[in-house]
Coordinates of N, CA and C in Angstrom, one line a residue:
M1 N 27.2 -34.0 -13.8 CA 25.9 -33.8 -13.2 C 25.9 -34.3 -11.8
A2 N 25.3 -33.6 -10.9 CA 25.3 -34.0 -9.5 C 24.3 -35.1 -9.3
R3 N 24.4 -35.8 -8.1 CA 23.5 -36.9 -7.8 C 22.1 -36.3 -7.6
R4 N 21.1 -36.9 -8.3 CA 19.8 -36.4 -8.2 C 19.1 -36.6 -6.9
E5 N 19.4 -37.7 -6.1 CA 18.8 -37.9 -4.9 C 19.2 -36.8 -3.8
R6 N 20.1 -36.0 -4.1 CA 20.5 -34.9 -3.2 C 19.7 -33.7 -3.4
Y7 N 18.8 -33.7 -4.4 CA 18.0 -32.5 -4.7 C 16.5 -32.7 -4.5
L8 N 15.8 -31.7 -3.9 CA 14.4 -31.7 -3.8 C 13.9 -30.5 -4.5
V9 N 12.8 -30.7 -5.3 CA 12.2 -29.6 -6.0 C 10.8 -29.4 -5.7
G10 N 10.4 -28.2 -5.2 CA 9.0 -27.9 -5.0 C 8.5 -27.0 -6.1
L11 N 7.3 -27.3 -6.5 CA 6.6 -26.5 -7.6 C 5.3 -26.0 -7.1
D12 N 5.1 -24.7 -7.1 CA 3.8 -24.1 -6.7 C 3.1 -23.5 -7.9
V13 N 2.0 -24.1 -8.3 CA 1.3 -23.6 -9.5 C 0.1 -22.7 -9.0
G14 N 0.2 -21.4 -9.1 CA -0.8 -20.5 -8.6 C -1.5 -19.8 -9.7
T15 N -2.5 -19.0 -9.3 CA -3.3 -18.3 -10.3 C -2.5 -17.2 -10.9
S16 N -1.6 -16.5 -10.1 CA -0.8 -15.4 -10.7 C 0.6 -15.7 -11.0
R17 N 1.2 -16.8 -10.4 CA 2.6 -17.0 -10.6 C 2.8 -18.5 -10.4
V18 N 3.8 -19.0 -11.1 CA 4.3 -20.4 -11.0 C 5.7 -20.3 -10.5
T19 N 6.1 -21.0 -9.4 CA 7.4 -20.9 -8.8 C 7.9 -22.3 -8.5
A20 N 9.2 -22.5 -8.8 CA 9.9 -23.7 -8.5 C 11.1 -23.3 -7.6
V21 N 11.4 -24.2 -6.6 CA 12.5 -24.0 -5.7 C 13.3 -25.3 -5.6
V22 N 14.6 -25.2 -5.9 CA 15.5 -26.4 -5.8 C 16.3 -26.3 -4.6
G23 N 16.2 -27.4 -3.8 CA 17.0 -27.5 -2.5 C 18.0 -28.6 -2.6
E24 N 19.2 -28.4 -2.1 CA 20.2 -29.5 -2.1 C 20.3 -30.0 -0.6
S25 N 20.1 -31.3 -0.5 CA 20.2 -31.9 0.8 C 21.7 -32.0 1.2
M26 N 22.1 -31.4 2.3 CA 23.4 -31.4 2.8 C 23.7 -32.5 3.8
D27 N 25.0 -32.9 3.9 CA 25.4 -34.0 4.8 C 25.0 -33.8 6.2
D28 N 24.8 -32.5 6.7 CA 24.4 -32.3 8.1 C 22.9 -32.3 8.3
G29 N 22.2 -32.6 7.2 CA 20.7 -32.7 7.3 C 20.0 -31.4 7.0
T30 N 20.7 -30.4 6.7 CA 20.0 -29.1 6.2 C 19.8 -29.2 4.8
L31 N 19.0 -28.2 4.3 CA 18.6 -28.1 2.9 C 19.0 -26.7 2.4
D32 N 19.9 -26.6 1.5 CA 20.3 -25.3 0.9 C 19.5 -25.0 -0.4
I33 N 19.0 -23.8 -0.5 CA 18.3 -23.4 -1.7 C 19.3 -23.1 -2.7
V34 N 19.3 -23.8 -3.8 CA 20.3 -23.6 -4.9 C 19.8 -23.1 -6.2
G35 N 18.4 -23.1 -6.3 CA 17.8 -22.6 -7.5 C 16.4 -22.2 -7.3
I36 N 16.0 -21.1 -8.0 CA 14.6 -20.6 -8.0 C 14.2 -20.3 -9.4
G37 N 13.0 -20.6 -9.8 CA 12.4 -20.2 -11.1 C 11.0 -19.7 -10.9
T38 N 10.7 -18.6 -11.6 CA 9.4 -18.0 -11.5 C 8.9 -17.6 -12.9
A39 N 7.6 -17.7 -13.1 CA 7.0 -17.2 -14.3 C 5.6 -16.8 -14.0
E40 N 5.1 -15.9 -14.9 CA 3.7 -15.5 -14.8 C 2.9 -16.7 -15.1
S41 N 1.8 -16.9 -14.3 CA 0.9 -18.1 -14.5 C -0.1 -17.7 -15.6
R42 N 0.0 -18.5 -16.6 CA -1.0 -18.3 -17.7 C -1.8 -19.6 -17.9
G43 N -3.0 -19.5 -18.3 CA -3.9 -20.6 -18.5 C -4.5 -21.2 -17.2
I44 N -4.4 -20.4 -16.1 CA -4.9 -20.9 -14.8 C -5.8 -19.8 -14.2
K45 N -7.0 -20.1 -13.9 CA -7.9 -19.1 -13.3 C -8.5 -19.7 -12.0
R46 N -8.3 -19.0 -10.9 CA -8.8 -19.4 -9.6 C -8.4 -20.8 -9.3
G47 N -7.2 -21.2 -9.6 CA -6.7 -22.6 -9.3 C -7.2 -23.6 -10.3
V48 N -7.9 -23.3 -11.3 CA -8.3 -24.3 -12.3 C -7.6 -24.0 -13.6
V49 N -7.1 -25.1 -14.2 CA -6.5 -25.0 -15.5 C -7.6 -24.8 -16.6
V50 N -7.5 -23.6 -17.3 CA -8.5 -23.3 -18.3 C -7.9 -23.4 -19.7
N51 N -6.5 -23.4 -19.8 CA -5.8 -23.5 -21.1 C -4.6 -24.3 -20.8
V52 N -4.6 -25.6 -21.1 CA -3.5 -26.5 -20.8 C -2.2 -26.1 -21.4
D53 N -2.2 -25.7 -22.7 CA -1.0 -25.3 -23.4 C -0.3 -24.1 -22.7
A54 N -1.1 -23.1 -22.3 CA -0.5 -22.0 -21.7 C 0.0 -22.3 -20.3
A55 N -0.7 -23.2 -19.6 CA -0.3 -23.6 -18.2 C 1.1 -24.4 -18.3
V56 N 1.1 -25.3 -19.3 CA 2.4 -26.1 -19.5 C 3.5 -25.1 -19.8
D57 N 3.3 -24.2 -20.7 CA 4.4 -23.2 -21.0 C 4.9 -22.5 -19.8
S58 N 4.0 -22.0 -18.9 CA 4.4 -21.4 -17.7 C 5.2 -22.3 -16.8
I59 N 4.8 -23.5 -16.7 CA 5.5 -24.5 -15.8 C 6.9 -24.8 -16.4
K60 N 7.0 -25.0 -17.8 CA 8.2 -25.2 -18.4 C 9.2 -24.1 -18.2
K61 N 8.7 -22.9 -18.4 CA 9.6 -21.7 -18.2 C 10.1 -21.7 -16.8
T62 N 9.3 -21.9 -15.8 CA 9.7 -21.9 -14.4 C 10.8 -23.0 -14.1
I63 N 10.5 -24.2 -14.6 CA 11.5 -25.3 -14.4 C 12.8 -25.0 -15.1
E64 N 12.8 -24.5 -16.3 CA 14.0 -24.2 -17.0 C 14.8 -23.2 -16.3
E65 N 14.2 -22.2 -15.7 CA 14.9 -21.1 -15.0 C 15.5 -21.7 -13.7
A66 N 14.8 -22.6 -13.0 CA 15.3 -23.2 -11.8 C 16.5 -24.1 -12.1
E67 N 16.4 -24.9 -13.2 CA 17.5 -25.8 -13.6 C 18.7 -25.0 -13.9
L68 N 18.6 -23.9 -14.6 CA 19.7 -23.0 -15.0 C 20.4 -22.5 -13.8
M69 N 19.6 -22.0 -12.8 CA 20.2 -21.4 -11.6 C 20.9 -22.5 -10.7
A70 N 20.2 -23.7 -10.6 CA 20.8 -24.7 -9.8 C 21.9 -25.5 -10.4
G71 N 21.9 -25.5 -11.8 CA 22.9 -26.4 -12.5 C 22.6 -27.8 -12.4
V72 N 21.3 -28.2 -12.3 CA 20.9 -29.6 -12.3 C 19.7 -29.8 -13.2
E73 N 19.5 -31.0 -13.7 CA 18.3 -31.3 -14.5 C 17.2 -31.8 -13.6
I74 N 16.0 -31.2 -13.7 CA 14.9 -31.5 -12.9 C 14.0 -32.5 -13.6
D75 N 13.8 -33.7 -13.0 CA 13.0 -34.7 -13.6 C 11.8 -35.1 -12.7
S76 N 11.7 -34.5 -11.5 CA 10.5 -34.7 -10.7 C 10.4 -33.6 -9.7
V77 N 9.1 -33.3 -9.3 CA 8.9 -32.2 -8.3 C 7.9 -32.7 -7.3
H78 N 7.8 -31.9 -6.2 CA 6.7 -32.0 -5.2 C 5.8 -30.9 -5.6
L79 N 4.6 -31.2 -6.0 CA 3.7 -30.2 -6.5 C 2.7 -29.7 -5.5
A80 N 2.5 -28.4 -5.4 CA 1.5 -27.7 -4.6 C 0.5 -27.2 -5.6
L81 N -0.8 -27.6 -5.5 CA -1.8 -27.2 -6.4 C -3.1 -27.1 -5.6
S82 N -3.8 -26.1 -5.7 CA -5.1 -25.9 -4.9 C -6.2 -25.4 -5.8
G83 N -7.3 -25.4 -5.3 CA -8.5 -24.8 -6.0 C -9.7 -25.5 -5.6
P84 N -10.9 -25.0 -6.1 CA -12.2 -25.5 -5.7 C -12.4 -26.9 -6.2
H85 N -11.6 -27.4 -7.2 CA -11.8 -28.7 -7.8 C -11.0 -29.8 -7.0
I86 N -10.2 -29.4 -6.1 CA -9.4 -30.3 -5.3 C -10.1 -30.6 -4.0
K87 N -10.3 -31.9 -3.7 CA -11.1 -32.3 -2.5 C -10.3 -33.4 -1.8
G88 N -10.4 -33.4 -0.5 CA -9.9 -34.5 0.3 C -10.9 -35.0 1.2
F89 N -10.8 -36.3 1.6 CA -11.7 -36.8 2.6 C -11.0 -38.0 3.3
N90 N -11.5 -38.3 4.4 CA -11.0 -39.4 5.2 C -11.8 -40.6 5.0
S91 N -11.2 -41.8 5.1 CA -11.9 -43.0 4.9 C -11.4 -44.0 6.0
R92 N -12.2 -44.8 6.5 CA -11.7 -45.8 7.5 C -11.8 -47.2 7.0
G93 N -10.8 -48.0 7.4 CA -10.8 -49.4 7.0 C -11.1 -50.2 8.3
V94 N -12.1 -51.0 8.3 CA -12.5 -51.8 9.4 C -12.4 -53.3 9.0
I95 N -11.7 -54.1 9.9 CA -11.5 -55.5 9.6 C -11.7 -56.3 10.9
A96 N -11.9 -57.5 10.8 CA -12.0 -58.4 11.9 C -10.6 -58.9 12.2
V97 N -10.2 -58.9 13.5 CA -8.9 -59.4 13.9 C -9.2 -60.8 14.6
A98 N -8.8 -61.9 14.0 CA -9.1 -63.2 14.6 C -7.8 -64.0 14.9
G99 N -6.7 -63.3 14.9 CA -5.4 -64.0 15.2 C -5.3 -64.5 16.6
K100 N -4.2 -65.2 16.8 CA -3.9 -65.7 18.1 C -3.7 -64.5 19.1
N101 N -4.4 -64.6 20.2 CA -4.4 -63.5 21.2 C -4.9 -62.2 20.7
R102 N -5.6 -62.2 19.6 CA -6.2 -61.0 19.0 C -5.1 -60.0 18.7
E103 N -3.9 -60.4 18.4 CA -2.8 -59.4 18.1 C -3.0 -58.9 16.7
I104 N -2.7 -57.6 16.5 CA -2.8 -57.0 15.2 C -1.5 -57.2 14.5
T105 N -1.5 -57.9 13.3 CA -0.3 -58.1 12.6 C -0.2 -57.1 11.4
R106 N 1.0 -57.2 10.8 CA 1.2 -56.3 9.6 C 0.2 -56.6 8.5
D107 N -0.2 -57.9 8.4 CA -1.2 -58.3 7.4 C -2.5 -57.7 7.7
D108 N -2.9 -57.6 9.0 CA -4.1 -56.9 9.4 C -4.1 -55.5 9.0
V109 N -3.0 -54.8 9.3 CA -2.9 -53.4 8.9 C -3.0 -53.2 7.4
R110 N -2.4 -54.1 6.6 CA -2.5 -54.0 5.2 C -4.0 -54.2 4.7
R111 N -4.6 -55.2 5.3 CA -6.1 -55.4 5.0 C -6.9 -54.2 5.4
A112 N -6.7 -53.6 6.5 CA -7.4 -52.4 6.9 C -7.2 -51.2 5.9
I113 N -6.0 -51.1 5.5 CA -5.7 -50.0 4.5 C -6.4 -50.3 3.2
D114 N -6.3 -51.6 2.7 CA -7.0 -51.9 1.5 C -8.5 -51.7 1.6
A115 N -9.1 -52.0 2.8 CA -10.5 -51.7 3.0 C -10.8 -50.2 3.0
A116 N -10.0 -49.4 3.5 CA -10.2 -48.0 3.5 C -10.1 -47.4 2.1
K117 N -9.3 -48.0 1.2 CA -9.1 -47.6 -0.2 C -10.3 -47.9 -1.0
A118 N -11.1 -48.9 -0.6 CA -12.2 -49.3 -1.4 C -13.4 -48.3 -1.3
V119 N -13.2 -47.1 -1.8 CA -14.2 -46.1 -1.7 C -14.6 -45.7 -3.2
A120 N -15.9 -45.6 -3.4 CA -16.4 -45.2 -4.7 C -16.2 -43.6 -4.8
L121 N -15.5 -43.3 -5.9 CA -15.3 -41.8 -6.1 C -16.4 -41.3 -7.0
P122 N -16.7 -40.0 -6.8 CA -17.7 -39.4 -7.7 C -17.3 -39.5 -9.2
R123 N -18.3 -39.6 -10.1 CA -18.1 -39.7 -11.5 C -17.1 -38.5 -11.9
L124 N -16.2 -38.8 -12.8 CA -15.2 -37.9 -13.4 C -14.2 -37.4 -12.4
S125 N -14.1 -38.1 -11.2 CA -13.1 -37.8 -10.2 C -11.9 -38.8 -10.3
T126 N -10.7 -38.3 -9.9 CA -9.5 -39.2 -10.0 C -8.8 -39.1 -8.6
C127 N -8.3 -40.2 -8.1 CA -7.6 -40.2 -6.9 C -6.1 -39.9 -7.2
C128 N -5.6 -38.8 -6.7 CA -4.2 -38.5 -7.0 C -3.2 -39.1 -6.0
R129 N -3.6 -39.2 -4.7 CA -2.7 -39.7 -3.7 C -3.5 -40.2 -2.5
R130 N -3.1 -41.3 -1.9 CA -3.6 -41.8 -0.7 C -2.6 -41.7 0.4
I131 N -2.9 -41.2 1.5 CA -2.0 -41.1 2.6 C -2.6 -41.9 3.8
S132 N -1.8 -42.9 4.2 CA -2.2 -43.7 5.3 C -1.8 -43.1 6.6
S133 N -2.6 -43.1 7.6 CA -2.2 -42.8 8.9 C -2.6 -44.0 9.8
S134 N -1.7 -44.2 10.8 CA -2.0 -45.4 11.6 C -2.5 -44.9 13.0
T135 N -3.4 -45.7 13.5 CA -3.9 -45.5 14.8 C -3.8 -46.8 15.6
S136 N -3.8 -46.7 16.9 CA -3.6 -47.8 17.7 C -5.0 -48.3 18.2
R137 N -5.1 -49.6 18.5 CA -6.3 -50.2 19.1 C -6.0 -50.5 20.5
M138 N -6.8 -49.9 21.4 CA -6.7 -50.1 22.8 C -5.3 -50.1 23.3
G139 N -4.6 -49.1 22.9 CA -3.2 -48.9 23.5 C -2.1 -49.7 22.8
S140 N -2.4 -50.5 21.8 CA -1.4 -51.2 21.1 C -0.5 -50.2 20.3
A141 N 0.8 -50.3 20.5 CA 1.7 -49.3 19.9 C 2.0 -49.7 18.5
R142 N 2.3 -50.9 18.2 CA 2.7 -51.4 16.9 C 2.1 -52.8 16.6
P143 N 1.9 -53.0 15.3 CA 1.4 -54.4 15.0 C 2.6 -55.4 15.2
S144 N 2.2 -56.6 15.5 CA 3.3 -57.6 15.7 C 3.7 -58.1 14.3
E145 N 4.8 -58.8 14.3 CA 5.3 -59.3 13.0 C 4.4 -60.5 12.7

């Protein structure tokens, strides 16, 4: 079996079709497509899962087809999923910087990120992923150590 870290798998779960693409990371930095799997999407309407078992079967069939073509075992994917039930929003973390010379340290950045994460989600909502973006304060390029 080939080294797993050399492979990236993208999975798109759509209303009409589920598709998986397996890419092999080459030594020169390129990505070669080595496997593709496709199945009719079942159990999904307008981006919303309405039948879990049917949706799982479609995904399994797609992954199995991609594994067979690529000759590798897939154990993780990068998932693309959309629909009216998926929402994103921005949040800001504000902290006081009281260090020597008012320099922003890595600890300050961590505290600001923690403050931004402290957001109340609507009832029955789940946070799937948090993406941090950094900004500079008055031209500061990077936090100091």
